[in-house]
Amino acid sequence: MTTPRRTNILGLIQHIATSIKDYWYLFVILLAQNGVPRIILWGGFFLMLFVFLIWPILKWVTLTYAVTPDALIIHSGIFVRHHEHIPYARIQTVQRKQWFYLQPFRLEEVQIETASHEEGKPEALLAAVPLTVAQEINRLRQAAPVGDTPTAAVGEDGPVNAPAAHYQINLADLIKFSLTSLIFLPFLLVLLGLYDKLPHSWTNLLVNEASHLAILFLIGSLMVIVLLTWLVAFVGTLLHYYRFTLTRDDNQLHTAKGLLQRNTISAPLDRIQALRFKQNPLRRGLHLQTVQVLLASKAAAKDDDNDLTILPVINERVARDTIHPFIDWLPTQAPSLTELQVSRTWYQIRNAVLIILMPALLIGWLWPTIGWWLLPIWLIIAVATGRFAARHTGGSRLQPDLLVLQTGHLFTLDRTYVPLRNIQSVRLSQSIWMKRTQLDHLTINVRRGNGNQAIRLRYLPQQNAQAIYDWYRTHS
């Protein structure tokens, strides 16, 4: 593979699809032209032909790659040539996507990400290459030295490889995960937002017709919309996480999922920034958890909160024991969270009420008929949200080099395990009103994707927050 080569001709489909996704509005502009000179129509036609066909062909022809013993080399560019040299030790993640039309030809799309790649784009993207390309990159990547960070434990007789581990989700757990997903809520908001985009003649007709219908029928129609939105999200989650598998091979974690597109992500264990256990309101009631890892890459951009899911759903009683063979620095015992706890709950409740009060009053002033009736409901939700956030704030130092932090927001519980070596910075903040009560806000900053993940615990006793700050300053 050391000789530069092009991707398979099927990769041209991916280039054409990307052009359509980026410049689809040209179709709309051309179709909206009525009564313009014929020369302009022909000019628009040739412009679209160039953008959607000729340009992708030129991009495919001018892109070559070579897998050398030291680095992955990419040559690309039509008018300006780009030559990228990516050492294997700098690779954060290798992501493999195999659409259904590539499976019969044993081809796949490979995305390479490093810590310095551009926001929203991988460092290198190879569309429609043989399966052996990613396998060879992963092999050379494991053999490459990674500075001062060891890639495997070392014993008296040489390197000791970590034991292999494997997990595959069963159908029952996949259905539980899909049923308890709240991903349908954004779809529902988008659907309701489209109502304002409809022509006024349509919306007026709908209002006039609805005024003659019974209130129960209107409520039933809204429930049907919610049900259909939830059903679409349920099917989408099933397809996205179909046959989810997690494997550990030496110092690498590999996840694979998807039916129409098989998506495989490989990440070194020493590049994992933190481990997160997450529970939304539905899963909290069923004692289920989702386990994710924070990576210094965007490989998991389509997962929940853009973090790599390594266990979609699992009972909270066995979650730590199940994940320990894959991430051995995770304790198997339930952590104590008493070192960092909120001593005064009402501060969080006050903040939540103040945040919701102004929008609620504005709604009551603009639409008094319904706004004032909804005000008590908004206040109850705000009080419950603030109380939940305060009561579920906690954390502790579990080991000399491991910190666990728990936060609650919008009735969702996050528990994050952060090794000391992965903490980017620690910050204490205190307003002038908090000096009297001896309280502090503690912020732990961790690398996540192309940016930062700030884990903030609010209104902690000053002595406890200062102890964590001193611990980090001393040991970092």
CSV table of C-alpha atoms in Angstrom, one decimal:
chain,number,residue,atom,x,y,z
A,1,MET,CA,0.0,0.0,0.0
A,2,THR,CA,3.0,2.3,-0.1
A,3,THR,CA,2.3,3.3,-3.7
A,4,PRO,CA,-0.2,6.2,-4.0
A,5,ARG,CA,-3.6,5.0,-5.2
A,6,ARG,CA,-7.1,6.3,-5.8
A,7,THR,CA,-10.2,5.2,-4.0
A,8,ASN,CA,-12.6,2.9,-5.7
A,9,ILE,CA,-14.9,4.5,-8.4
A,10,LEU,CA,-17.8,3.9,-6.0
A,11,GLY,CA,-16.3,6.6,-3.8
A,12,LEU,CA,-17.5,9.1,-6.5
A,13,ILE,CA,-21.1,8.5,-5.1
A,14,GLN,CA,-19.9,9.9,-1.7
A,15,HIS,CA,-18.4,13.0,-3.4
A,16,ILE,CA,-21.6,13.6,-5.4
A,17,ALA,CA,-23.7,13.2,-2.2
A,18,THR,CA,-21.6,15.7,-0.4
A,19,SER,CA,-21.9,18.3,-3.2
A,20,ILE,CA,-25.7,17.8,-3.2
A,21,LYS,CA,-25.8,18.2,0.6
A,22,ASP,CA,-23.7,21.4,0.5
A,23,TYR,CA,-25.3,23.1,-2.5
A,24,TRP,CA,-28.9,21.7,-2.7
A,25,TYR,CA,-30.2,25.3,-2.6
A,26,LEU,CA,-29.1,25.8,-6.2
A,27,PHE,CA,-31.9,23.5,-7.3
A,28,VAL,CA,-34.4,25.7,-5.4
A,29,ILE,CA,-33.0,28.9,-6.9
A,30,LEU,CA,-33.2,27.5,-10.5
A,31,LEU,CA,-36.7,26.2,-10.1
A,32,ALA,CA,-37.8,29.6,-8.7
A,33,GLN,CA,-36.7,31.4,-11.8
A,34,ASN,CA,-39.8,32.2,-13.9
A,35,GLY,CA,-39.7,34.5,-16.9
A,36,VAL,CA,-35.9,35.0,-16.9
A,37,PRO,CA,-33.9,34.9,-20.2
A,38,ARG,CA,-33.1,31.5,-21.6
A,39,ILE,CA,-29.4,32.2,-21.4
A,40,ILE,CA,-29.7,32.5,-17.6
A,41,LEU,CA,-31.5,29.2,-17.3
A,42,TRP,CA,-28.9,27.5,-19.4
A,43,GLY,CA,-26.2,29.1,-17.3
A,44,GLY,CA,-27.8,27.8,-14.2
A,45,PHE,CA,-28.1,24.3,-15.7
A,46,PHE,CA,-24.4,24.2,-16.6
A,47,LEU,CA,-23.5,25.6,-13.1
A,48,MET,CA,-25.4,22.7,-11.4
A,49,LEU,CA,-23.8,20.2,-13.9
A,50,PHE,CA,-20.4,21.5,-12.8
A,51,VAL,CA,-21.1,21.6,-9.1
A,52,PHE,CA,-22.9,18.2,-8.8
A,53,LEU,CA,-21.0,16.1,-11.3
A,54,ILE,CA,-17.8,17.6,-12.8
A,55,TRP,CA,-16.4,19.0,-9.5
A,56,PRO,CA,-16.9,15.7,-7.6
A,57,ILE,CA,-15.2,13.8,-10.5
A,58,LEU,CA,-12.2,16.2,-10.3
A,59,LYS,CA,-12.0,15.8,-6.5
A,60,TRP,CA,-12.1,12.0,-6.9
A,61,VAL,CA,-9.4,11.9,-9.7
A,62,THR,CA,-7.0,14.2,-7.8
A,63,LEU,CA,-7.2,12.4,-4.4
A,64,THR,CA,-4.7,9.6,-3.8
A,65,TYR,CA,-3.5,7.9,-0.6
A,66,ALA,CA,-0.6,5.7,0.6
A,67,VAL,CA,-0.3,3.6,3.8
A,68,THR,CA,3.4,3.7,4.5
A,69,PRO,CA,5.2,2.1,7.5
A,70,ASP,CA,5.6,5.5,9.2
A,71,ALA,CA,2.5,7.5,8.3
A,72,LEU,CA,-0.7,7.8,6.2
A,73,ILE,CA,0.0,10.2,3.3
A,74,ILE,CA,-2.9,12.0,1.5
A,75,HIS,CA,-2.5,14.0,-1.7
A,76,SER,CA,-5.5,16.1,-2.7
A,77,GLY,CA,-6.6,19.4,-4.3
A,78,ILE,CA,-7.5,20.5,-7.8
A,79,PHE,CA,-6.1,24.0,-8.2
A,80,VAL,CA,-4.1,24.0,-5.0
A,81,ARG,CA,-2.4,20.7,-4.2
A,82,HIS,CA,-2.4,19.5,-0.5
A,83,HIS,CA,0.0,16.9,0.9
A,84,GLU,CA,-0.9,15.6,4.3
A,85,HIS,CA,1.5,13.4,6.3
A,86,ILE,CA,-0.3,11.9,9.3
A,87,PRO,CA,1.9,9.9,11.7
A,88,TYR,CA,0.1,6.9,13.3
A,89,ALA,CA,1.0,8.0,16.8
A,90,ARG,CA,-1.0,11.2,16.3
A,91,ILE,CA,-4.2,9.5,15.2
A,92,GLN,CA,-7.0,9.9,17.8
A,93,THR,CA,-9.7,7.7,16.2
A,94,VAL,CA,-10.2,5.6,13.1
A,95,GLN,CA,-13.9,5.6,12.0
A,96,ARG,CA,-15.1,3.1,9.4
A,97,LYS,CA,-18.5,3.5,7.7
A,98,GLN,CA,-19.9,0.8,5.3
A,99,TRP,CA,-23.0,1.7,3.5
A,100,PHE,CA,-25.2,-1.2,2.3
A,101,TYR,CA,-24.2,-0.7,-1.4
A,102,LEU,CA,-20.5,-1.0,-0.4
A,103,GLN,CA,-20.9,-4.4,1.4
A,104,PRO,CA,-21.0,-6.7,-1.7
A,105,PHE,CA,-17.7,-5.1,-2.9
A,106,ARG,CA,-16.0,-5.3,0.5
A,107,LEU,CA,-15.4,-1.6,0.5
A,108,GLU,CA,-15.9,1.1,3.2
A,109,GLU,CA,-15.4,4.7,4.0
A,110,VAL,CA,-12.5,5.5,6.4
A,111,GLN,CA,-12.2,8.7,8.5
A,112,ILE,CA,-9.0,9.6,10.3
A,113,GLU,CA,-9.1,12.2,13.1
A,114,THR,CA,-6.2,13.7,15.0
A,115,ALA,CA,-6.2,16.3,17.8
A,116,SER,CA,-5.5,19.1,15.3
A,117,HIS,CA,-8.2,18.4,12.7
A,118,GLU,CA,-10.5,21.2,11.5
A,119,GLU,CA,-13.8,21.7,13.4
A,120,GLY,CA,-16.5,19.5,12.0
A,121,LYS,CA,-14.2,17.7,9.5
A,122,PRO,CA,-11.9,14.7,9.8
A,123,GLU,CA,-8.2,15.0,9.1
A,124,ALA,CA,-8.5,12.6,6.3
A,125,LEU,CA,-11.5,10.9,4.5
A,126,LEU,CA,-11.1,8.0,2.2
A,127,ALA,CA,-14.4,7.0,0.5
A,128,ALA,CA,-14.7,3.4,-0.8
A,129,VAL,CA,-11.4,1.8,0.0
A,130,PRO,CA,-10.8,-1.9,0.7
A,131,LEU,CA,-11.4,-3.3,4.2
A,132,THR,CA,-7.7,-4.0,4.5
A,133,VAL,CA,-6.8,-0.3,4.5
A,134,ALA,CA,-8.3,0.4,8.0
A,135,GLN,CA,-7.0,-2.9,9.3
A,136,GLU,CA,-3.5,-2.0,8.2
A,137,ILE,CA,-3.8,1.5,9.7
A,138,ASN,CA,-4.9,0.1,13.0
A,139,ARG,CA,-2.1,-2.5,13.0
A,140,LEU,CA,0.6,0.2,12.3
A,141,ARG,CA,-1.1,2.5,14.8
A,142,GLN,CA,-0.8,0.0,17.6
A,143,ALA,CA,2.8,-0.6,16.9
A,144,ALA,CA,3.6,3.1,16.8
A,145,PRO,CA,5.2,4.7,19.9
A,146,VAL,CA,3.0,7.3,21.6
A,147,GLY,CA,5.5,9.6,23.2
A,148,ASP,CA,5.8,9.0,27.0
A,149,THR,CA,2.3,7.4,27.2
A,150,PRO,CA,2.6,3.6,27.4
A,151,THR,CA,0.3,1.6,25.1
A,152,ALA,CA,0.5,-1.6,27.1
A,153,ALA,CA,1.6,-2.8,30.5
A,154,VAL,CA,5.2,-4.0,30.6
A,155,GLY,CA,6.3,-7.1,32.6
A,156,GLU,CA,9.6,-8.7,33.2
A,157,ASP,CA,9.5,-10.7,30.0
A,158,GLY,CA,8.3,-7.7,27.8
A,159,PRO,CA,5.0,-6.2,26.9
A,160,VAL,CA,1.9,-7.7,28.4
A,161,ASN,CA,-1.2,-7.3,26.2
A,162,ALA,CA,-4.5,-6.5,27.9
A,163,PRO,CA,-7.0,-9.4,27.8
A,164,ALA,CA,-9.6,-9.2,25.0
A,165,ALA,CA,-13.3,-8.5,26.0
A,166,HIS,CA,-16.5,-8.6,23.9
A,167,TYR,CA,-20.1,-7.3,24.4
A,168,GLN,CA,-23.0,-7.4,22.0
A,169,ILE,CA,-26.4,-6.0,22.7
A,170,ASN,CA,-29.3,-8.3,22.6
A,171,LEU,CA,-32.7,-7.5,21.0
A,172,ALA,CA,-34.5,-6.9,24.3
A,173,ASP,CA,-31.9,-4.4,25.5
A,174,LEU,CA,-31.9,-2.7,22.0
A,175,ILE,CA,-35.7,-2.3,22.2
A,176,LYS,CA,-35.4,-0.9,25.8
A,177,PHE,CA,-32.9,1.6,24.6
A,178,SER,CA,-35.0,2.7,21.7
A,179,LEU,CA,-38.2,2.9,23.8
A,180,THR,CA,-36.6,5.1,26.5
A,181,SER,CA,-34.8,7.4,24.1
A,182,LEU,CA,-35.9,11.1,24.2
A,183,ILE,CA,-34.4,11.9,20.8
A,184,PHE,CA,-38.0,12.3,19.5
A,185,LEU,CA,-38.3,15.6,21.4
A,186,PRO,CA,-36.1,17.6,19.0
A,187,PHE,CA,-38.0,16.1,16.0
A,188,LEU,CA,-41.3,17.2,17.7
A,189,LEU,CA,-40.0,20.7,18.2
A,190,VAL,CA,-38.9,21.0,14.6
A,191,LEU,CA,-42.3,19.7,13.4
A,192,LEU,CA,-44.2,22.2,15.6
A,193,GLY,CA,-41.8,24.9,14.3
A,194,LEU,CA,-42.8,24.2,10.8
A,195,TYR,CA,-46.3,25.4,11.6
A,196,ASP,CA,-45.1,29.0,11.5
A,197,LYS,CA,-43.5,28.4,8.1
A,198,LEU,CA,-46.8,27.5,6.5
A,199,PRO,CA,-48.7,30.1,4.4
A,200,HIS,CA,-51.1,32.2,6.4
A,201,SER,CA,-54.0,31.1,4.3
A,202,TRP,CA,-53.3,27.5,5.3
A,203,THR,CA,-53.0,28.2,9.0
A,204,ASN,CA,-56.1,30.3,9.0
A,205,LEU,CA,-58.0,27.5,7.4
A,206,LEU,CA,-56.7,25.0,9.9
A,207,VAL,CA,-57.8,27.3,12.8
A,208,ASN,CA,-61.3,27.9,11.4
A,209,GLU,CA,-61.8,24.2,10.8
A,210,ALA,CA,-60.4,23.3,14.3
A,211,SER,CA,-62.9,25.7,15.9
A,212,HIS,CA,-65.7,23.5,14.8
A,213,LEU,CA,-64.2,20.3,16.3
A,214,ALA,CA,-64.4,19.0,19.8
A,215,ILE,CA,-61.6,19.6,22.2
A,216,LEU,CA,-61.1,15.9,22.6
A,217,PHE,CA,-60.5,15.5,18.9
A,218,LEU,CA,-57.9,18.2,19.0
A,219,ILE,CA,-56.1,16.5,21.9
A,220,GLY,CA,-56.3,13.2,20.1
A,221,SER,CA,-54.7,14.8,17.0
A,222,LEU,CA,-51.8,16.2,19.0
A,223,MET,CA,-51.3,12.8,20.6
A,224,VAL,CA,-51.2,11.2,17.2
A,225,ILE,CA,-48.5,13.7,16.1
A,226,VAL,CA,-46.4,12.9,19.2
A,227,LEU,CA,-46.9,9.2,18.7
A,228,LEU,CA,-45.8,9.3,15.0
A,229,THR,CA,-42.8,11.5,15.9
A,230,TRP,CA,-41.8,9.0,18.6
A,231,LEU,CA,-42.3,6.1,16.2
A,232,VAL,CA,-40.0,7.6,13.7
A,233,ALA,CA,-37.3,8.2,16.4
A,234,PHE,CA,-37.8,4.7,17.7
A,235,VAL,CA,-37.2,3.1,14.2
A,236,GLY,CA,-34.2,5.4,13.6
A,237,THR,CA,-32.6,4.4,16.9
A,238,LEU,CA,-33.1,0.7,16.1
A,239,LEU,CA,-31.4,1.2,12.7
A,240,HIS,CA,-28.6,3.3,14.1
A,241,TYR,CA,-27.7,0.9,17.0
A,242,TYR,CA,-28.5,-2.4,15.2
A,243,ARG,CA,-26.2,-5.2,16.3
A,244,PHE,CA,-24.2,-2.9,18.5
A,245,THR,CA,-20.9,-4.5,19.6
A,246,LEU,CA,-18.1,-3.4,21.8
A,247,THR,CA,-14.7,-5.1,21.8
A,248,ARG,CA,-11.3,-4.5,23.5
A,249,ASP,CA,-8.2,-5.7,21.7
A,250,ASP,CA,-4.9,-4.9,23.4
A,251,ASN,CA,-5.0,-1.2,24.1
A,252,GLN,CA,-7.9,-0.4,21.6
A,253,LEU,CA,-11.7,-0.1,22.0
A,254,HIS,CA,-13.8,-0.8,19.0
A,255,THR,CA,-17.6,-0.1,18.6
A,256,ALA,CA,-19.6,-1.2,15.7
A,257,LYS,CA,-23.3,-0.5,14.9
A,258,GLY,CA,-25.9,0.2,12.2
A,259,LEU,CA,-28.0,-1.6,9.6
A,260,LEU,CA,-28.0,0.6,6.5
A,261,GLN,CA,-24.6,2.0,7.4
A,262,ARG,CA,-22.2,-0.1,9.5
A,263,ASN,CA,-20.2,2.4,11.6
A,264,THR,CA,-17.1,1.2,13.3
A,265,ILE,CA,-15.0,3.4,15.6
A,266,SER,CA,-11.6,2.5,17.0
A,267,ALA,CA,-10.1,4.5,19.8
A,268,PRO,CA,-6.9,3.9,21.9
A,269,LEU,CA,-7.7,3.4,25.6
A,270,ASP,CA,-5.1,6.0,26.5
A,271,ARG,CA,-6.9,8.6,24.4
A,272,ILE,CA,-10.1,8.3,26.4
A,273,GLN,CA,-10.6,11.5,28.4
A,274,ALA,CA,-13.4,10.5,30.7
A,275,LEU,CA,-16.1,7.9,31.3
A,276,ARG,CA,-19.7,8.9,31.7
A,277,PHE,CA,-22.8,7.1,33.1
A,278,LYS,CA,-26.0,8.9,32.0
A,279,GLN,CA,-29.7,8.5,32.9
A,280,ASN,CA,-32.5,10.4,31.3
A,281,PRO,CA,-35.8,10.6,33.3
A,282,LEU,CA,-37.3,7.5,31.7
A,283,ARG,CA,-34.2,5.3,32.3
A,284,ARG,CA,-33.9,6.6,35.9
A,285,GLY,CA,-37.3,5.2,36.6
A,286,LEU,CA,-36.3,1.8,35.1
A,287,HIS,CA,-32.8,1.8,36.7
A,288,LEU,CA,-31.1,1.8,33.4
A,289,GLN,CA,-28.0,3.6,32.3
A,290,THR,CA,-26.1,4.6,29.2
A,291,VAL,CA,-22.3,4.5,29.3
A,292,GLN,CA,-20.3,6.8,27.1
A,293,VAL,CA,-16.6,7.9,26.8
A,294,LEU,CA,-15.4,11.4,26.0
A,295,LEU,CA,-12.8,11.5,23.2
A,296,ALA,CA,-10.6,14.2,21.8
A,297,SER,CA,-12.3,13.8,18.4
A,298,LYS,CA,-15.6,14.2,16.6
A,299,ALA,CA,-15.9,10.5,15.6
A,300,ALA,CA,-19.0,10.2,17.7
A,301,ALA,CA,-20.8,13.3,16.4
A,302,LYS,CA,-24.0,11.4,15.7
A,303,ASP,CA,-24.2,9.7,19.1
A,304,ASP,CA,-26.1,11.0,22.1
A,305,ASP,CA,-24.5,14.4,23.1
A,306,ASN,CA,-21.7,13.8,20.6
A,307,ASP,CA,-20.0,11.3,22.9
A,308,LEU,CA,-19.1,7.7,22.0
A,309,THR,CA,-21.6,5.3,23.4
A,310,ILE,CA,-20.0,2.1,24.5
A,311,LEU,CA,-23.0,0.6,26.3
A,312,PRO,CA,-26.3,1.8,25.0
A,313,VAL,CA,-28.4,0.5,27.9
A,314,ILE,CA,-27.7,-1.6,30.9
A,315,ASN,CA,-29.0,-2.2,34.4
A,316,GLU,CA,-27.3,0.1,36.9
A,317,ARG,CA,-26.6,-2.7,39.3
A,318,VAL,CA,-24.3,-4.5,36.8
A,319,ALA,CA,-23.0,-1.5,34.8
A,320,ARG,CA,-19.7,-1.2,36.5
A,321,ASP,CA,-18.9,-4.9,36.5
A,322,THR,CA,-19.8,-5.1,32.8
A,323,ILE,CA,-17.6,-2.1,31.7
A,324,HIS,CA,-14.6,-3.0,33.9
A,325,PRO,CA,-13.1,-5.6,31.5
A,326,PHE,CA,-13.0,-2.8,28.9
A,327,ILE,CA,-11.8,0.1,31.1
A,328,ASP,CA,-9.9,-1.4,34.0
A,329,TRP,CA,-9.3,1.8,35.9
A,330,LEU,CA,-13.1,2.1,36.6
A,331,PRO,CA,-13.8,0.9,40.2
A,332,THR,CA,-16.3,-1.9,40.5
A,333,GLN,CA,-17.8,-0.6,43.7
A,334,ALA,CA,-20.4,2.2,43.9
A,335,PRO,CA,-18.7,5.5,44.6
A,336,SER,CA,-19.3,7.7,47.6
A,337,LEU,CA,-20.3,11.2,46.5
A,338,THR,CA,-20.3,12.9,49.9
A,339,GLU,CA,-17.1,14.9,49.6
A,340,LEU,CA,-18.7,17.3,47.1
A,341,GLN,CA,-22.3,17.9,48.1
A,342,VAL,CA,-24.6,21.0,48.0
A,343,SER,CA,-25.3,22.2,51.5
A,344,ARG,CA,-28.0,24.7,50.6
A,345,THR,CA,-30.5,23.4,48.1
A,346,TRP,CA,-32.6,26.5,47.8
A,347,TYR,CA,-30.0,28.4,45.9
A,348,GLN,CA,-30.4,26.1,42.9
A,349,ILE,CA,-34.2,26.4,43.2
A,350,ARG,CA,-34.0,30.2,43.3
A,351,ASN,CA,-31.9,30.3,40.1
A,352,ALA,CA,-34.2,27.9,38.2
A,353,VAL,CA,-37.3,30.1,39.2
A,354,LEU,CA,-35.5,33.3,38.1
A,355,ILE,CA,-34.6,31.7,34.7
A,356,ILE,CA,-38.2,30.7,34.0
A,357,LEU,CA,-40.0,33.6,35.6
A,358,MET,CA,-39.3,36.3,32.9
A,359,PRO,CA,-40.3,34.2,29.9
A,360,ALA,CA,-43.4,33.0,31.8
A,361,LEU,CA,-44.4,36.6,32.6
A,362,LEU,CA,-43.9,37.6,29.0
A,363,ILE,CA,-46.1,34.7,27.8
A,364,GLY,CA,-48.7,35.7,30.3
A,365,TRP,CA,-48.7,39.3,29.1
A,366,LEU,CA,-48.9,38.4,25.4
A,367,TRP,CA,-51.4,35.6,25.7
A,368,PRO,CA,-53.2,36.3,29.0
A,369,THR,CA,-55.9,33.7,28.4
A,370,ILE,CA,-53.6,30.7,28.6
A,371,GLY,CA,-50.4,32.3,29.9
A,372,TRP,CA,-51.5,33.0,33.5
A,373,TRP,CA,-53.0,29.5,33.7
A,374,LEU,CA,-49.6,28.0,32.7
A,375,LEU,CA,-47.6,30.2,35.2
A,376,PRO,CA,-48.1,27.9,38.2
A,377,ILE,CA,-47.1,24.9,36.1
A,378,TRP,CA,-43.9,26.6,34.9
A,379,LEU,CA,-43.0,27.5,38.5
A,380,ILE,CA,-43.6,24.0,39.7
A,381,ILE,CA,-41.3,22.6,36.9
A,382,ALA,CA,-38.7,25.2,37.8
A,383,VAL,CA,-38.7,24.3,41.5
A,384,ALA,CA,-38.5,20.6,40.7
A,385,THR,CA,-35.6,21.2,38.2
A,386,GLY,CA,-33.6,23.3,40.7
A,387,ARG,CA,-34.2,20.8,43.6
A,388,PHE,CA,-33.2,17.9,41.3
A,389,ALA,CA,-29.9,19.7,40.3
A,390,ALA,CA,-29.0,20.5,43.9
A,391,ARG,CA,-29.8,17.1,45.4
A,392,HIS,CA,-27.9,15.2,42.7
A,393,THR,CA,-24.7,17.3,42.8
A,394,GLY,CA,-21.9,15.3,44.3
A,395,GLY,CA,-18.4,13.9,43.8
A,396,SER,CA,-15.3,12.4,45.5
A,397,ARG,CA,-11.7,11.4,45.0
A,398,LEU,CA,-11.9,7.6,44.6
A,399,GLN,CA,-8.2,7.0,44.2
A,400,PRO,CA,-5.1,9.2,44.3
A,401,ASP,CA,-5.5,9.8,40.6
A,402,LEU,CA,-9.3,9.4,39.9
A,403,LEU,CA,-12.1,11.8,40.4
A,404,VAL,CA,-15.9,11.1,40.1
A,405,LEU,CA,-18.3,14.0,39.6
A,406,GLN,CA,-22.1,13.9,39.4
A,407,THR,CA,-24.4,16.6,38.1
A,408,GLY,CA,-28.2,16.8,37.4
A,409,HIS,CA,-29.8,19.0,34.8
A,410,LEU,CA,-33.3,18.9,33.3
A,411,PHE,CA,-34.0,15.7,35.3
A,412,THR,CA,-31.0,13.9,33.6
A,413,LEU,CA,-28.3,12.5,35.8
A,414,ASP,CA,-24.6,12.5,34.7
A,415,ARG,CA,-21.9,10.7,36.6
A,416,THR,CA,-18.4,11.2,35.1
A,417,TYR,CA,-15.2,9.5,36.1
A,418,VAL,CA,-12.1,11.6,35.2
A,419,PRO,CA,-8.5,10.4,35.6
A,420,LEU,CA,-6.2,13.0,37.0
A,421,ARG,CA,-3.9,13.0,34.0
A,422,ASN,CA,-6.9,14.0,31.7
A,423,ILE,CA,-8.0,17.1,33.7
A,424,GLN,CA,-7.0,20.1,31.7
A,425,SER,CA,-7.6,22.7,34.4
A,426,VAL,CA,-9.6,23.3,37.7
A,427,ARG,CA,-11.2,26.6,38.5
A,428,LEU,CA,-12.8,28.0,41.6
A,429,SER,CA,-15.2,30.9,41.4
A,430,GLN,CA,-17.1,32.8,44.1
A,431,SER,CA,-19.5,35.8,43.7
A,432,ILE,CA,-19.4,38.6,46.3
A,433,TRP,CA,-22.6,37.3,47.8
A,434,MET,CA,-21.1,33.8,48.3
A,435,LYS,CA,-18.2,35.0,50.5
A,436,ARG,CA,-20.5,35.4,53.4
A,437,THR,CA,-21.9,31.9,53.1
A,438,GLN,CA,-18.5,30.3,52.4
A,439,LEU,CA,-19.6,28.6,49.1
A,440,ASP,CA,-17.7,28.1,45.9
A,441,HIS,CA,-18.4,26.9,42.3
A,442,LEU,CA,-16.0,24.2,41.2
A,443,THR,CA,-15.3,23.7,37.5
A,444,ILE,CA,-13.4,20.7,36.1
A,445,ASN,CA,-12.3,21.1,32.4
A,446,VAL,CA,-11.8,18.0,30.3
A,447,ARG,CA,-10.9,17.7,26.6
A,448,ARG,CA,-13.9,16.7,24.5
A,449,GLY,CA,-14.1,16.6,20.7
A,450,ASN,CA,-12.4,19.8,19.3
A,451,GLY,CA,-13.2,21.8,22.4
A,452,ASN,CA,-13.7,21.6,26.1
A,453,GLN,CA,-16.2,19.8,28.5
A,454,ALA,CA,-16.7,22.0,31.6
A,455,ILE,CA,-18.2,19.9,34.5
A,456,ARG,CA,-19.5,22.5,37.0
A,457,LEU,CA,-20.6,21.8,40.5
A,458,ARG,CA,-22.3,24.8,42.0
A,459,TYR,CA,-22.7,26.0,45.6
A,460,LEU,CA,-20.2,23.6,47.3
A,461,PRO,CA,-18.8,24.2,50.7
A,462,GLN,CA,-15.6,26.3,50.2
A,463,GLN,CA,-13.4,24.0,52.3
A,464,ASN,CA,-14.4,20.9,50.2
A,465,ALA,CA,-14.0,22.7,46.8
A,466,GLN,CA,-10.6,24.1,47.9
A,467,ALA,CA,-9.4,20.6,48.8
A,468,ILE,CA,-10.1,19.4,45.3
A,469,TYR,CA,-8.3,22.4,43.9
A,470,ASP,CA,-5.3,21.8,46.1
A,471,TRP,CA,-5.2,18.1,45.2
A,472,TYR,CA,-5.1,18.9,41.5
A,473,ARG,CA,-2.5,21.6,41.9
A,474,THR,CA,-0.3,19.3,44.0
A,475,HIS,CA,-0.5,16.1,41.9
A,476,SER,CA,-0.8,17.5,38.4
